[in-house]
PDB file of C-alpha atoms and ligand atoms in Angstrom:
ATOM      1  CA  MET A   1     -20.562  12.119  10.599  1.00  0.00           C
ATOM      2  CA  ALA A   2     -24.368  12.299  10.450  1.00  0.00           C
ATOM      3  CA  GLY A   3     -25.882   9.093   9.139  1.00  0.00           C
ATOM      4  CA  SER A   4     -29.439   8.933   7.791  1.00  0.00           C
ATOM      5  CA  GLN A   5     -31.831   7.627  10.483  1.00  0.00           C
ATOM      6  CA  SER A   6     -33.176   5.006   8.055  1.00  0.00           C
ATOM      7  CA  GLU A   7     -29.664   3.542   7.505  1.00  0.00           C
ATOM      8  CA  PRO A   8     -29.279   0.228   9.363  1.00  0.00           C
ATOM      9  CA  LYS A   9     -27.244   0.729  12.521  1.00  0.00           C
ATOM     10  CA  GLN A  10     -24.452  -1.637  11.490  1.00  0.00           C
ATOM     11  CA  GLU A  11     -24.073   0.066   8.087  1.00  0.00           C
ATOM     12  CA  ARG A  12     -23.722   3.431   9.799  1.00  0.00           C
ATOM     13  CA  ALA A  13     -21.131   1.953  12.160  1.00  0.00           C
ATOM     14  CA  TRP A  14     -19.253   0.487   9.188  1.00  0.00           C
ATOM     15  CA  ARG A  15     -19.260   3.826   7.380  1.00  0.00           C
ATOM     16  CA  THR A  16     -18.053   5.656  10.479  1.00  0.00           C
ATOM     17  CA  ARG A  17     -15.278   3.092  10.988  1.00  0.00           C
ATOM     18  CA  ALA A  18     -14.160   3.498   7.376  1.00  0.00           C
ATOM     19  CA  HIS A  19     -14.203   7.315   7.715  1.00  0.00           C
ATOM     20  CA  ILE A  20     -12.037   7.211  10.861  1.00  0.00           C
ATOM     21  CA  LEU A  21      -9.597   4.860   9.126  1.00  0.00           C
ATOM     22  CA  GLN A  22      -9.324   7.168   6.087  1.00  0.00           C
ATOM     23  CA  MET A  23      -8.700  10.216   8.300  1.00  0.00           C
ATOM     24  CA  ALA A  24      -6.102   8.307  10.325  1.00  0.00           C
ATOM     25  CA  ALA A  25      -4.383   7.206   7.106  1.00  0.00           C
ATOM     26  CA  GLU A  26      -4.124  10.850   6.016  1.00  0.00           C
ATOM     27  CA  LEU A  27      -2.499  11.796   9.322  1.00  0.00           C
ATOM     28  CA  PHE A  28      -0.141   8.789   9.459  1.00  0.00           C
ATOM     29  CA  ALA A  29       0.949   9.411   5.852  1.00  0.00           C
ATOM     30  CA  GLU A  30       1.495  13.141   6.501  1.00  0.00           C
ATOM     31  CA  ARG A  31       3.125  13.054   9.955  1.00  0.00           C
ATOM     32  CA  GLY A  32       4.169   9.458  10.707  1.00  0.00           C
ATOM     33  CA  TYR A  33       3.040   7.252  13.597  1.00  0.00           C
ATOM     34  CA  ALA A  34       4.759   8.803  16.613  1.00  0.00           C
ATOM     35  CA  THR A  35       3.290  12.312  16.606  1.00  0.00           C
ATOM     36  CA  VAL A  36      -0.321  11.481  15.663  1.00  0.00           C
ATOM     37  CA  THR A  37      -2.790  11.275  18.570  1.00  0.00           C
ATOM     38  CA  LEU A  38      -6.334   9.914  18.642  1.00  0.00           C
ATOM     39  CA  GLN A  39      -7.385  13.496  19.390  1.00  0.00           C
ATOM     40  CA  ASP A  40      -5.817  14.530  16.059  1.00  0.00           C
ATOM     41  CA  VAL A  41      -7.774  11.747  14.335  1.00  0.00           C
ATOM     42  CA  ALA A  42     -11.020  12.790  16.047  1.00  0.00           C
ATOM     43  CA  GLU A  43     -10.542  16.405  14.946  1.00  0.00           C
ATOM     44  CA  ARG A  44      -9.691  15.422  11.340  1.00  0.00           C
ATOM     45  CA  ALA A  45     -12.760  13.135  11.332  1.00  0.00           C
ATOM     46  CA  SER A  46     -14.979  15.854  12.880  1.00  0.00           C
ATOM     47  CA  MET A  47     -15.852  13.435  15.683  1.00  0.00           C
ATOM     48  CA  THR A  48     -15.382  13.239  19.444  1.00  0.00           C
ATOM     49  CA  LYS A  49     -12.425  11.273  20.813  1.00  0.00           C
ATOM     50  CA  GLY A  50     -14.940   9.002  22.545  1.00  0.00           C
ATOM     51  CA  ALA A  51     -16.551   8.153  19.212  1.00  0.00           C
ATOM     52  CA  VAL A  52     -13.134   7.192  17.797  1.00  0.00           C
ATOM     53  CA  TYR A  53     -12.348   5.070  20.889  1.00  0.00           C
ATOM     54  CA  PHE A  54     -15.658   3.257  20.370  1.00  0.00           C
ATOM     55  CA  HIS A  55     -14.312   1.920  17.051  1.00  0.00           C
ATOM     56  CA  TYR A  56     -10.566   1.731  17.745  1.00  0.00           C
ATOM     57  CA  LYS A  57      -9.437   1.117  21.327  1.00  0.00           C
ATOM     58  CA  ASN A  58      -6.053   2.790  20.869  1.00  0.00           C
ATOM     59  CA  LYS A  59      -3.605   4.218  18.318  1.00  0.00           C
ATOM     60  CA  GLU A  60      -1.967   0.829  17.816  1.00  0.00           C
ATOM     61  CA  ALA A  61      -5.301  -0.669  16.781  1.00  0.00           C
ATOM     62  CA  LEU A  62      -5.788   2.165  14.304  1.00  0.00           C
ATOM     63  CA  ALA A  63      -2.332   1.644  12.807  1.00  0.00           C
ATOM     64  CA  VAL A  64      -2.921  -2.112  12.496  1.00  0.00           C
ATOM     65  CA  ALA A  65      -6.241  -1.434  10.742  1.00  0.00           C
ATOM     66  CA  VAL A  66      -4.621   0.980   8.265  1.00  0.00           C
ATOM     67  CA  VAL A  67      -1.808  -1.479   7.451  1.00  0.00           C
ATOM     68  CA  HIS A  68      -4.266  -4.343   6.946  1.00  0.00           C
ATOM     69  CA  GLU A  69      -6.548  -2.152   4.805  1.00  0.00           C
ATOM     70  CA  HIS A  70      -3.617  -1.268   2.566  1.00  0.00           C
ATOM     71  CA  TYR A  71      -2.715  -4.950   2.071  1.00  0.00           C
ATOM     72  CA  VAL A  72      -6.294  -5.676   1.000  1.00  0.00           C
ATOM     73  CA  ARG A  73      -5.679  -3.543  -2.087  1.00  0.00           C
ATOM     74  CA  TRP A  74      -3.022  -5.776  -3.595  1.00  0.00           C
ATOM     75  CA  PRO A  75      -4.968  -8.977  -4.377  1.00  0.00           C
ATOM     76  CA  LEU A  76      -7.690  -6.842  -5.988  1.00  0.00           C
ATOM     77  CA  LEU A  77      -5.098  -5.049  -8.118  1.00  0.00           C
ATOM     78  CA  LEU A  78      -3.507  -8.352  -9.180  1.00  0.00           C
ATOM     79  CA  GLU A  79      -6.886  -9.906 -10.070  1.00  0.00           C
ATOM     80  CA  ASN A  80      -7.766  -6.901 -12.249  1.00  0.00           C
ATOM     81  CA  VAL A  81      -4.509  -7.206 -14.181  1.00  0.00           C
ATOM     82  CA  ALA A  82      -4.629 -11.023 -14.421  1.00  0.00           C
ATOM     83  CA  ALA A  83      -8.118 -10.763 -15.945  1.00  0.00           C
ATOM     84  CA  ARG A  84      -6.593  -8.979 -18.945  1.00  0.00           C
ATOM     85  CA  GLU A  85      -4.598 -12.150 -19.821  1.00  0.00           C
ATOM     86  CA  LEU A  86      -1.617 -10.181 -21.147  1.00  0.00           C
ATOM     87  CA  PRO A  87       1.678 -11.859 -22.122  1.00  0.00           C
ATOM     88  CA  PRO A  88       3.899 -12.549 -19.055  1.00  0.00           C
ATOM     89  CA  TYR A  89       6.260  -9.562 -19.335  1.00  0.00           C
ATOM     90  CA  GLU A  90       3.403  -7.130 -20.052  1.00  0.00           C
ATOM     91  CA  THR A  91       1.569  -8.562 -17.037  1.00  0.00           C
ATOM     92  CA  LEU A  92       4.524  -7.797 -14.747  1.00  0.00           C
ATOM     93  CA  VAL A  93       4.894  -4.252 -16.104  1.00  0.00           C
ATOM     94  CA  THR A  94       1.147  -3.570 -15.894  1.00  0.00           C
ATOM     95  CA  VAL A  95       1.023  -4.774 -12.267  1.00  0.00           C
ATOM     96  CA  LEU A  96       3.824  -2.404 -11.339  1.00  0.00           C
ATOM     97  CA  ASP A  97       2.206   0.427 -13.328  1.00  0.00           C
ATOM     98  CA  ARG A  98      -0.909  -0.047 -11.155  1.00  0.00           C
ATOM     99  CA  VAL A  99       1.205  -0.253  -7.954  1.00  0.00           C
ATOM    100  CA  ALA A 100       2.929   3.013  -8.893  1.00  0.00           C
ATOM    101  CA  GLU A 101      -0.478   4.644  -9.410  1.00  0.00           C
ATOM    102  CA  ALA A 102      -1.622   3.357  -6.003  1.00  0.00           C
ATOM    103  CA  PHE A 103       1.429   4.859  -4.329  1.00  0.00           C
ATOM    104  CA  ARG A 104       0.767   8.157  -6.110  1.00  0.00           C
ATOM    105  CA  ASP A 105      -2.975   8.372  -5.463  1.00  0.00           C
ATOM    106  CA  ASP A 106      -4.022   6.122  -2.549  1.00  0.00           C
ATOM    107  CA  ILE A 107      -3.495   7.659   0.896  1.00  0.00           C
ATOM    108  CA  VAL A 108      -4.121   4.289   2.601  1.00  0.00           C
ATOM    109  CA  VAL A 109      -1.291   2.708   0.573  1.00  0.00           C
ATOM    110  CA  GLN A 110       0.957   5.673   1.393  1.00  0.00           C
ATOM    111  CA  ALA A 111       0.080   5.377   5.092  1.00  0.00           C
ATOM    112  CA  GLY A 112       0.529   1.574   5.120  1.00  0.00           C
ATOM    113  CA  ALA A 113       3.945   1.897   3.532  1.00  0.00           C
ATOM    114  CA  ARG A 114       5.057   4.557   6.044  1.00  0.00           C
ATOM    115  CA  LEU A 115       3.716   2.618   9.040  1.00  0.00           C
ATOM    116  CA  GLN A 116       5.618  -0.490   7.936  1.00  0.00           C
ATOM    117  CA  ILE A 117       8.802   1.581   7.720  1.00  0.00           C
ATOM    118  CA  GLU A 118       8.056   2.853  11.264  1.00  0.00           C
ATOM    119  CA  ARG A 119       6.888  -0.572  12.498  1.00  0.00           C
ATOM    120  CA  SER A 120       9.438  -0.668  15.345  1.00  0.00           C
ATOM    121  CA  LEU A 121       7.538   2.240  16.946  1.00  0.00           C
ATOM    122  CA  ILE A 122       4.216   0.374  16.863  1.00  0.00           C
ATOM    123  CA  ASP A 123       3.546  -1.927  19.815  1.00  0.00           C
ATOM    124  CA  ALA A 124       1.363  -4.354  17.839  1.00  0.00           C
ATOM    125  CA  ASP A 125       1.657  -7.405  15.578  1.00  0.00           C
ATOM    126  CA  LEU A 126       2.027  -6.225  11.974  1.00  0.00           C
ATOM    127  CA  PRO A 127       2.416  -8.465   8.901  1.00  0.00           C
ATOM    128  CA  GLU A 128       6.035  -9.065   7.807  1.00  0.00           C
ATOM    129  CA  PRO A 129       6.514  -6.456   5.078  1.00  0.00           C
ATOM    130  CA  TYR A 130       7.637  -6.933   1.461  1.00  0.00           C
ATOM    131  CA  VAL A 131       7.751 -10.765   1.480  1.00  0.00           C
ATOM    132  CA  GLY A 132       4.233 -11.018   0.061  1.00  0.00           C
ATOM    133  CA  TRP A 133       5.272  -8.926  -2.897  1.00  0.00           C
ATOM    134  CA  GLU A 134       8.435 -10.988  -3.399  1.00  0.00           C
ATOM    135  CA  ASP A 135       6.193 -14.042  -3.728  1.00  0.00           C
ATOM    136  CA  TYR A 136       3.720 -12.293  -6.071  1.00  0.00           C
ATOM    137  CA  LEU A 137       6.466 -11.048  -8.369  1.00  0.00           C
ATOM    138  CA  THR A 138       8.414 -14.348  -8.310  1.00  0.00           C
ATOM    139  CA  GLY A 139       5.325 -15.956  -9.836  1.00  0.00           C
ATOM    140  CA  PHE A 140       5.148 -13.360 -12.598  1.00  0.00           C
ATOM    141  CA  VAL A 141       8.868 -13.662 -13.390  1.00  0.00           C
ATOM    142  CA  LYS A 142       8.554 -17.487 -13.515  1.00  0.00           C
ATOM    143  CA  GLU A 143       5.955 -17.007 -16.267  1.00  0.00           C
ATOM    144  CA  ILE A 144       8.389 -14.754 -18.134  1.00  0.00           C
ATOM    145  CA  GLU A 145      11.064 -17.473 -17.740  1.00  0.00           C
ATOM    146  CA  LYS A 146       8.638 -20.147 -19.042  1.00  0.00           C
ATOM    147  CA  ALA A 147       7.979 -17.939 -22.077  1.00  0.00           C
ATOM    148  CA  GLY A 148      11.763 -17.895 -22.713  1.00  0.00           C
ATOM    149  CA  ASP A 149      11.832 -14.113 -22.210  1.00  0.00           C
ATOM    150  CA  LEU A 150      13.997 -13.949 -19.045  1.00  0.00           C
ATOM    151  CA  ARG A 151      17.655 -12.923 -19.411  1.00  0.00           C
ATOM    152  CA  PRO A 152      19.948 -15.948 -18.816  1.00  0.00           C
ATOM    153  CA  GLY A 153      21.524 -16.046 -15.335  1.00  0.00           C
ATOM    154  CA  ILE A 154      18.598 -14.311 -13.614  1.00  0.00           C
ATOM    155  CA  THR A 155      16.471 -16.312 -11.145  1.00  0.00           C
ATOM    156  CA  PRO A 156      12.764 -15.415 -10.700  1.00  0.00           C
ATOM    157  CA  ARG A 157      13.205 -15.051  -6.919  1.00  0.00           C
ATOM    158  CA  GLY A 158      16.295 -12.881  -7.359  1.00  0.00           C
ATOM    159  CA  ALA A 159      14.519 -10.665  -9.885  1.00  0.00           C
ATOM    160  CA  ALA A 160      11.468 -10.330  -7.606  1.00  0.00           C
ATOM    161  CA  ARG A 161      13.606  -9.266  -4.636  1.00  0.00           C
ATOM    162  CA  VAL A 162      15.401  -6.656  -6.731  1.00  0.00           C
ATOM    163  CA  ILE A 163      12.121  -5.280  -8.119  1.00  0.00           C
ATOM    164  CA  VAL A 164      10.502  -4.969  -4.653  1.00  0.00           C
ATOM    165  CA  ALA A 165      13.630  -3.369  -3.193  1.00  0.00           C
ATOM    166  CA  ALA A 166      14.014  -0.976  -6.133  1.00  0.00           C
ATOM    167  CA  PHE A 167      10.318  -0.090  -6.222  1.00  0.00           C
ATOM    168  CA  PHE A 168       9.906   0.390  -2.485  1.00  0.00           C
ATOM    169  CA  GLY A 169      13.116   2.377  -2.203  1.00  0.00           C
ATOM    170  CA  MET A 170      12.147   4.488  -5.207  1.00  0.00           C
ATOM    171  CA  GLN A 171       8.716   5.375  -3.806  1.00  0.00           C
ATOM    172  CA  HIS A 172      10.224   6.193  -0.398  1.00  0.00           C
ATOM    173  CA  ILE A 173      12.890   8.492  -1.869  1.00  0.00           C
ATOM    174  CA  SER A 174      10.254  10.176  -4.050  1.00  0.00           C
ATOM    175  CA  ASP A 175       8.082  10.718  -0.958  1.00  0.00           C
ATOM    176  CA  VAL A 176      10.929  12.149   1.149  1.00  0.00           C
ATOM    177  CA  LEU A 177      12.334  14.428  -1.574  1.00  0.00           C
ATOM    178  CA  SER A 178       9.182  15.494  -3.428  1.00  0.00           C
ATOM    179  CA  ARG A 179       6.117  14.160  -1.567  1.00  0.00           C
ATOM    180  CA  ARG A 180       5.856  11.779  -4.550  1.00  0.00           C
ATOM    181  CA  ALA A 181       5.533  14.626  -7.093  1.00  0.00           C
ATOM    182  CA  ASP A 182       8.277  12.929  -9.170  1.00  0.00           C
ATOM    183  CA  LEU A 183       7.039   9.370  -8.598  1.00  0.00           C
ATOM    184  CA  ALA A 184       5.847   8.846 -12.198  1.00  0.00           C
ATOM    185  CA  GLU A 185       9.216  10.016 -13.571  1.00  0.00           C
ATOM    186  CA  ARG A 186      11.199   7.844 -11.144  1.00  0.00           C
ATOM    187  CA  TYR A 187       8.961   4.835 -11.815  1.00  0.00           C
ATOM    188  CA  GLY A 188       9.539   5.332 -15.575  1.00  0.00           C
ATOM    189  CA  GLU A 189      13.302   5.093 -14.914  1.00  0.00           C
ATOM    190  CA  LEU A 190      12.755   1.904 -12.898  1.00  0.00           C
ATOM    191  CA  ARG A 191      10.743   0.426 -15.780  1.00  0.00           C
ATOM    192  CA  ASP A 192      13.410   1.314 -18.359  1.00  0.00           C
ATOM    193  CA  VAL A 193      16.354   0.023 -16.300  1.00  0.00           C
ATOM    194  CA  VAL A 194      15.183  -2.714 -13.931  1.00  0.00           C
ATOM    195  CA  LEU A 195      12.177  -4.198 -15.743  1.00  0.00           C
ATOM    196  CA  ALA A 196      13.576  -3.911 -19.268  1.00  0.00           C
ATOM    197  CA  GLY A 197      16.854  -5.357 -17.940  1.00  0.00           C
ATOM    198  CA  LEU A 198      15.094  -8.635 -17.104  1.00  0.00           C
ATOM    199  CA  ARG A 199      14.451  -9.505 -20.745  1.00  0.00           C
ATOM    200  CA  ALA A 200      16.492 -12.002 -22.759  1.00  0.00           C
TER     201      ALA A 200
HETATM  202  C1  LUB B 301       4.077  -3.230  -0.674  1.00  0.00           C
HETATM  203  C2  LUB B 301       4.082  -2.282   1.452  1.00  0.00           C
HETATM  204  C3  LUB B 301       3.596  -1.272   0.498  1.00  0.00           C
HETATM  205  C4  LUB B 301       5.354  -3.336  -1.491  1.00  0.00           C
HETATM  206  O1  LUB B 301       4.839  -5.691   0.512  1.00  0.00           O
HETATM  207  C5  LUB B 301       4.757  -4.723   1.328  1.00  0.00           C
HETATM  208  O2  LUB B 301       4.987  -4.787   2.556  1.00  0.00           O
HETATM  209  C6  LUB B 301       4.327  -3.436   0.778  1.00  0.00           C
HETATM  210  C7  LUB B 301       4.197  -1.941   2.903  1.00  0.00           C
HETATM  211  O3  LUB B 301       5.147  -2.664   3.559  1.00  0.00           O
HETATM  212  O4  LUB B 301       3.544  -1.911  -0.782  1.00  0.00           O
HETATM  213  C8  LUB B 301       5.060  -2.991  -2.945  1.00  0.00           C
HETATM  214  C9  LUB B 301       6.293  -3.216  -3.809  1.00  0.00           C
END
């Protein structure tokens, strides 16, 4: 990773750190946590192992960084959708459309999701998974309820837990069976059954 000599030192360090993280995310998403070594990351990043160690002291630190980087995506995604000021149900569907795209296209999201599934193998403190999304989606379903558009007998929290479970399970099955080639099709089925099923 040659940086231009004029680039401030800390910017070059930041760019190198981001490059290592992206290469590690590719490897974690492809092979899982256990088999990836820092040597693998160094080779994928076209760097020496020492250069990787300078930024990440061990594999656990790299995994923690990838998981945290993937969680950073969500508030940005939610802000972008909220700015469109859509009706409540359309907001929920649009958020999940964007999440499905992220799972299809964003290797850091794919790696973060896989590392959280394999969290018991990682000797480090990782955020509790899924609960953040249950809270996000509960808020959106409460807005649907306020608009009188939620099917009677469904609670916002219950709906949010079902959506997160269905979505996360769906993306995992798509990954295992087709490397997410059928993710768009499977997400369409989730929209038609689970999301449409919420409406009064
Ligand atoms: C979200 C991941 C990947 C769930 O909430 C979480 O923990 C998440 C990793 O655990 O995406 C998105 C429904």
